[in-house]
Structure formats: structure tokens, C-alpha cells
XYZ file of C-alpha atoms in Angstrom:
278
model
C -18.995 133.914 -44.547
C -15.546 131.972 -43.993
C -17.748 128.984 -43.397
C -19.966 128.804 -45.777
C -17.542 129.724 -47.996
C -15.969 126.024 -47.250
C -19.253 124.497 -47.124
C -19.515 124.938 -50.622
C -16.420 124.333 -51.743
C -16.890 121.291 -50.208
C -20.505 120.711 -51.601
C -18.990 121.851 -55.147
C -16.678 118.802 -54.383
C -18.517 116.367 -54.000
C -20.562 117.413 -56.607
C -17.650 117.601 -59.546
C -17.154 113.669 -57.672
C -20.356 112.105 -58.031
C -20.662 114.031 -61.338
C -17.083 112.075 -62.309
C -18.186 108.659 -60.957
C -21.848 109.613 -62.974
C -20.039 110.021 -66.032
C -17.721 107.307 -65.206
C -20.837 105.027 -65.300
C -22.601 106.528 -68.357
C -19.071 105.458 -70.541
C -18.892 102.074 -68.865
C -22.721 101.541 -69.981
C -22.065 103.208 -72.822
C -19.357 101.022 -73.672
C -21.060 97.724 -72.846
C -24.064 98.691 -75.703
C -24.004 95.820 -77.945
C -27.151 93.707 -78.142
C -28.616 94.708 -75.857
C -28.620 98.703 -76.189
C -32.144 99.690 -77.793
C -32.478 99.804 -81.737
C -34.087 102.889 -82.798
C -35.526 103.431 -86.220
C -36.487 105.841 -88.026
C -40.161 105.074 -90.563
C -42.670 106.259 -91.981
C -46.344 105.659 -90.553
C -47.967 103.654 -92.965
C -46.854 100.457 -93.457
C -43.632 101.149 -92.398
C -44.025 102.238 -88.297
C -47.380 99.729 -88.570
C -44.948 96.507 -89.242
C -42.326 97.504 -87.248
C -44.536 98.132 -84.290
C -46.062 94.716 -85.061
C -42.432 93.360 -84.749
C -42.156 95.697 -81.623
C -45.473 94.237 -79.674
C -44.822 90.267 -80.963
C -41.554 89.353 -81.493
C -39.135 91.656 -80.664
C -38.962 90.562 -76.944
C -38.615 86.995 -77.603
C -35.515 88.077 -79.967
C -33.781 89.409 -77.410
C -34.324 93.044 -79.511
C -35.169 96.309 -77.268
C -36.768 97.499 -80.378
C -37.380 101.672 -80.388
C -39.812 103.190 -83.452
C -39.787 106.720 -84.412
C -42.307 108.271 -86.603
C -41.782 110.816 -89.842
C -43.978 112.130 -91.998
C -41.261 113.201 -94.757
C -38.631 111.374 -97.025
C -35.025 113.351 -95.789
C -35.376 113.113 -92.167
C -35.096 109.656 -91.846
C -31.996 109.854 -93.456
C -30.573 112.546 -91.868
C -31.289 111.494 -88.387
C -29.341 107.951 -89.737
C -26.424 110.010 -90.834
C -25.991 112.306 -88.080
C -26.591 109.412 -85.392
C -30.045 110.360 -84.040
C -31.360 106.638 -84.975
C -29.634 103.686 -85.447
C -31.224 102.585 -88.858
C -34.227 103.927 -90.549
C -37.135 101.856 -93.021
C -38.526 103.727 -95.639
C -37.150 103.745 -98.914
C -36.039 101.905 -101.746
C -32.240 102.108 -103.789
C -33.229 104.582 -106.172
C -34.124 106.913 -103.944
C -31.260 106.093 -101.902
C -29.271 106.241 -104.002
C -30.062 109.927 -104.988
C -30.045 111.096 -101.921
C -26.692 109.759 -101.700
C -25.257 111.638 -104.403
C -26.996 115.183 -103.504
C -26.532 114.800 -99.752
C -22.833 113.321 -99.497
C -24.391 110.904 -97.113
C -23.399 107.248 -96.638
C -26.152 105.031 -95.761
C -25.895 101.772 -96.494
C -28.995 99.116 -97.386
C -28.659 95.799 -95.080
C -27.951 92.847 -97.312
C -30.967 90.629 -96.837
C -33.228 93.012 -95.648
C -35.702 94.050 -98.494
C -38.904 93.929 -96.930
C -41.779 94.706 -98.785
C -42.807 96.925 -102.460
C -45.355 99.137 -102.614
C -46.593 98.265 -106.485
C -48.119 100.391 -108.996
C -50.936 99.330 -110.515
C -53.184 100.739 -113.327
C -56.367 101.203 -113.226
C -59.519 101.923 -115.659
C -63.081 102.030 -115.675
C -63.182 101.547 -118.956
C -60.691 97.742 -119.905
C -60.009 95.099 -117.973
C -56.764 94.744 -119.886
C -54.264 97.498 -120.748
C -53.798 95.876 -124.521
C -57.819 96.641 -124.689
C -56.823 100.307 -124.633
C -57.780 102.101 -127.724
C -55.326 103.834 -130.120
C -55.014 107.434 -128.796
C -56.059 106.774 -124.830
C -55.248 108.549 -122.314
C -52.870 107.592 -119.664
C -52.266 109.245 -116.233
C -49.252 109.100 -114.586
C -47.897 110.334 -111.540
C -45.142 113.213 -111.822
C -42.803 113.157 -109.591
C -39.622 111.490 -111.086
C -39.357 108.123 -109.442
C -43.090 106.994 -109.854
C -43.233 108.666 -113.001
C -40.176 106.541 -114.383
C -41.578 103.377 -112.399
C -45.066 103.426 -114.554
C -43.578 103.975 -117.842
C -41.548 100.825 -117.333
C -44.878 99.288 -115.967
C -46.145 99.874 -119.421
C -43.697 98.453 -121.084
C -42.687 95.186 -119.441
C -46.784 94.830 -120.397
C -45.549 95.636 -124.118
C -47.765 98.849 -124.433
C -44.905 101.245 -124.949
C -41.327 100.290 -125.880
C -38.610 103.188 -123.962
C -34.982 104.272 -125.228
C -32.525 101.754 -124.248
C -30.754 102.405 -121.298
C -33.297 104.719 -120.022
C -32.654 104.816 -116.256
C -34.661 105.380 -112.967
C -35.462 109.155 -113.934
C -37.399 108.306 -117.695
C -40.412 110.220 -118.917
C -42.828 110.109 -121.205
C -40.118 111.885 -123.569
C -37.739 108.550 -123.406
C -40.829 106.608 -125.332
C -39.260 105.097 -128.867
C -42.485 102.871 -129.280
C -45.806 103.721 -128.824
C -47.779 101.864 -131.074
C -51.063 102.797 -129.847
C -50.223 106.712 -129.678
C -51.300 107.024 -126.427
C -51.187 110.280 -124.885
C -50.243 110.952 -121.188
C -51.345 113.414 -118.373
C -49.068 113.879 -115.492
C -50.503 114.216 -112.329
C -49.436 114.792 -108.464
C -49.728 111.073 -107.215
C -52.109 112.123 -104.968
C -54.544 113.174 -107.281
C -54.515 110.272 -109.799
C -57.615 108.225 -108.421
C -59.795 111.251 -109.138
C -58.746 111.301 -112.766
C -59.943 108.239 -113.239
C -63.426 109.539 -114.838
C -61.350 111.951 -116.867
C -58.612 109.477 -118.762
C -58.617 105.969 -119.724
C -56.468 104.253 -117.524
C -53.915 105.412 -114.473
C -50.979 104.468 -113.069
C -51.281 104.495 -108.731
C -49.503 104.036 -105.829
C -50.622 101.304 -103.904
C -50.725 103.546 -100.646
C -53.583 106.080 -102.556
C -55.277 103.309 -104.062
C -56.215 101.660 -100.831
C -56.872 104.472 -99.810
C -59.479 105.270 -102.685
C -61.076 102.056 -102.361
C -59.151 100.783 -104.870
C -58.040 97.303 -104.738
C -54.619 96.999 -106.230
C -55.182 92.780 -105.885
C -58.589 93.233 -107.053
C -59.166 95.913 -109.655
C -55.613 96.479 -111.091
C -55.570 95.797 -114.719
C -52.094 95.478 -114.281
C -49.110 95.525 -111.025
C -45.566 95.555 -110.839
C -44.378 92.248 -109.684
C -42.523 92.357 -106.415
C -39.573 89.913 -107.708
C -35.969 91.809 -108.766
C -38.139 94.712 -107.996
C -35.532 97.809 -107.864
C -38.265 99.281 -105.666
C -38.612 96.740 -102.270
C -38.398 99.554 -99.038
C -35.844 97.768 -97.083
C -33.333 98.263 -93.576
C -30.902 100.876 -93.894
C -27.759 102.152 -91.883
C -25.163 104.424 -91.690
C -22.076 102.416 -93.880
C -20.176 100.088 -91.372
C -23.118 99.404 -88.969
C -24.223 96.772 -91.310
C -23.119 93.740 -88.898
C -24.412 95.284 -85.682
C -25.730 92.343 -84.198
C -28.867 94.042 -83.024
C -29.733 95.154 -87.071
C -29.202 91.874 -87.401
C -31.595 90.492 -85.338
C -34.068 93.199 -86.468
C -33.345 92.238 -90.504
C -34.565 88.759 -89.852
C -37.735 89.629 -88.004
C -38.644 92.590 -91.354
C -38.423 89.059 -93.220
C -39.779 86.266 -91.272
C -42.723 84.492 -91.947
C -45.010 86.343 -89.104
C -44.476 89.396 -90.876
C -45.224 88.317 -94.209
C -48.527 86.922 -92.818
C -49.221 90.335 -91.057
C -48.416 92.432 -94.998
C -50.634 90.339 -96.587
C -53.529 89.917 -94.130
C -53.417 93.746 -93.468
C -53.050 95.190 -96.882
C -54.952 93.452 -99.268
C -52.274 94.004 -101.920
C -51.870 97.658 -101.521
C -48.043 96.799 -100.200
C -46.623 93.098 -101.210
C -44.124 91.268 -99.197
C -40.457 91.491 -100.904
C -38.753 88.098 -99.488
């Protein structure tokens, strides 16, 4: 028993020493991470995950970036994962959403400067008219019923001159905030995914780009009006926890996301349902 105990004690000591050396090695590795460490980015699958995968497969190696893509299907986890340090960055959201998320959750996630990549434009579709101005008086227009997209839809209608919103209305506008409605348009609020199916029942519908594409509607060819990507607050961007904006890996990815190659990939892949915003 005494010999066994001595052997066991010695083994434990060696094990502890090994663990200590390993830990030191791990510390050294983490301390030297910098530009050579993998950059893990959270994203929703389409189009963000697809764009990042294109960069990973075609552009990252040449740029000296080790990119890992982690996909999520919800709009909450990518931000909490960044805040908690589980991923380095995310790419899935626009500024009004991020502002609201930070306010409600006490997080400090920020957009990376000069890294706004794309817009998924809302478009107005109709089976009866070819121009918004051709809508008859009393026509019914379907709108997405979630806060962000309903406000976007109303602002799109305003920018095309068919309604006027109250002065100072922000990104949470509803039909109650309409100040002028010369055509006396009627509004039908529906879940965004249901809007393409509503086209046979309404005079026009404002539809998100991804849902339009799923319904074989081309934003470039079928929309009678669409959002412009220029100076649009709904552009999707690369985001990080505050203080990480200058990470050299983040800066490399920001450059790739706004490269001519990615712009061409977006144009060739999404048929106007996704528009480069740079």
C-alpha cells in the first residue's frame, strides 16, 4: 500500500506539472492571438451566412483571415453571444433593431464603421396597378405588422408620395401616425410571411425582400416601388462588442464584406432581393 501511495502521489505530481505546463502554453497561445486567431462570426443563414461562407471559401485565406461562421435562426442569440464573448462579431441586423436591443437588454454592441453590407429592400407589389400613384381612392394596402417593418413600409409609401407621416415620427410609426392620406388608403396589417399570399385580396402589399423571393416575386422586376439602399438605416452590418471595433481581424472582415467581389456575389445571387449598400 505504501508503494502504491508513493506511485500515486508521484503520478499526481507529474499530472499537476503537466497540467501547469499545458495551462501556461494555453495562456501563451491566447496572449498571442491577434490577427492570426480565428474570427468567429454569428449570422442568420440567408443571406448573411451565405455571404460569409462565400468570403470564407473564396477570399479569407488570401487576406490572411481564419474565418468561422456560426449560424443562428433567431434575432436574439447572435447579440447575446457577442455580448458574452461566445463569438467575436455578428452580421444580421440593422441600426434601428440594434438600438432597440441595446436599450432593452443593457448591452453595448456597436456597428463596425464602414461595414454596412446589404439591404433587404421592402417592395410594394400589386396585381392590379403598375404605379403607386395609380391606386384608386379607398384602395387597400397590406403592411407587415411587426414594429420595425411596418414603420419601414409606411416610410416607403411616404417617400413615394401617397401618404404623409406626422413630423418627427421615428422607426415605430403605425397607420395612426399618418398625417395626410389623400387617396384614403385602407391598411391591412398582416404577419410579414403572409403578405405574398394576400396579393389576390388587396390592391397592393408591402413585402420583405426574402418573402418576395420565396414567392417567386422579383424585387427588381415585379415591385412597383422599392426602398433605396442609399443612406438607408436598415442596412445590415458587421457588429461587435464596444471596444472591439479596431480588432485587426474585424477590420479585415469589414474590408472583405464591402469588397467588389462581395458586391458582385450579391448582385449575381439574389435577384434584387438583397442589394449591396456600399
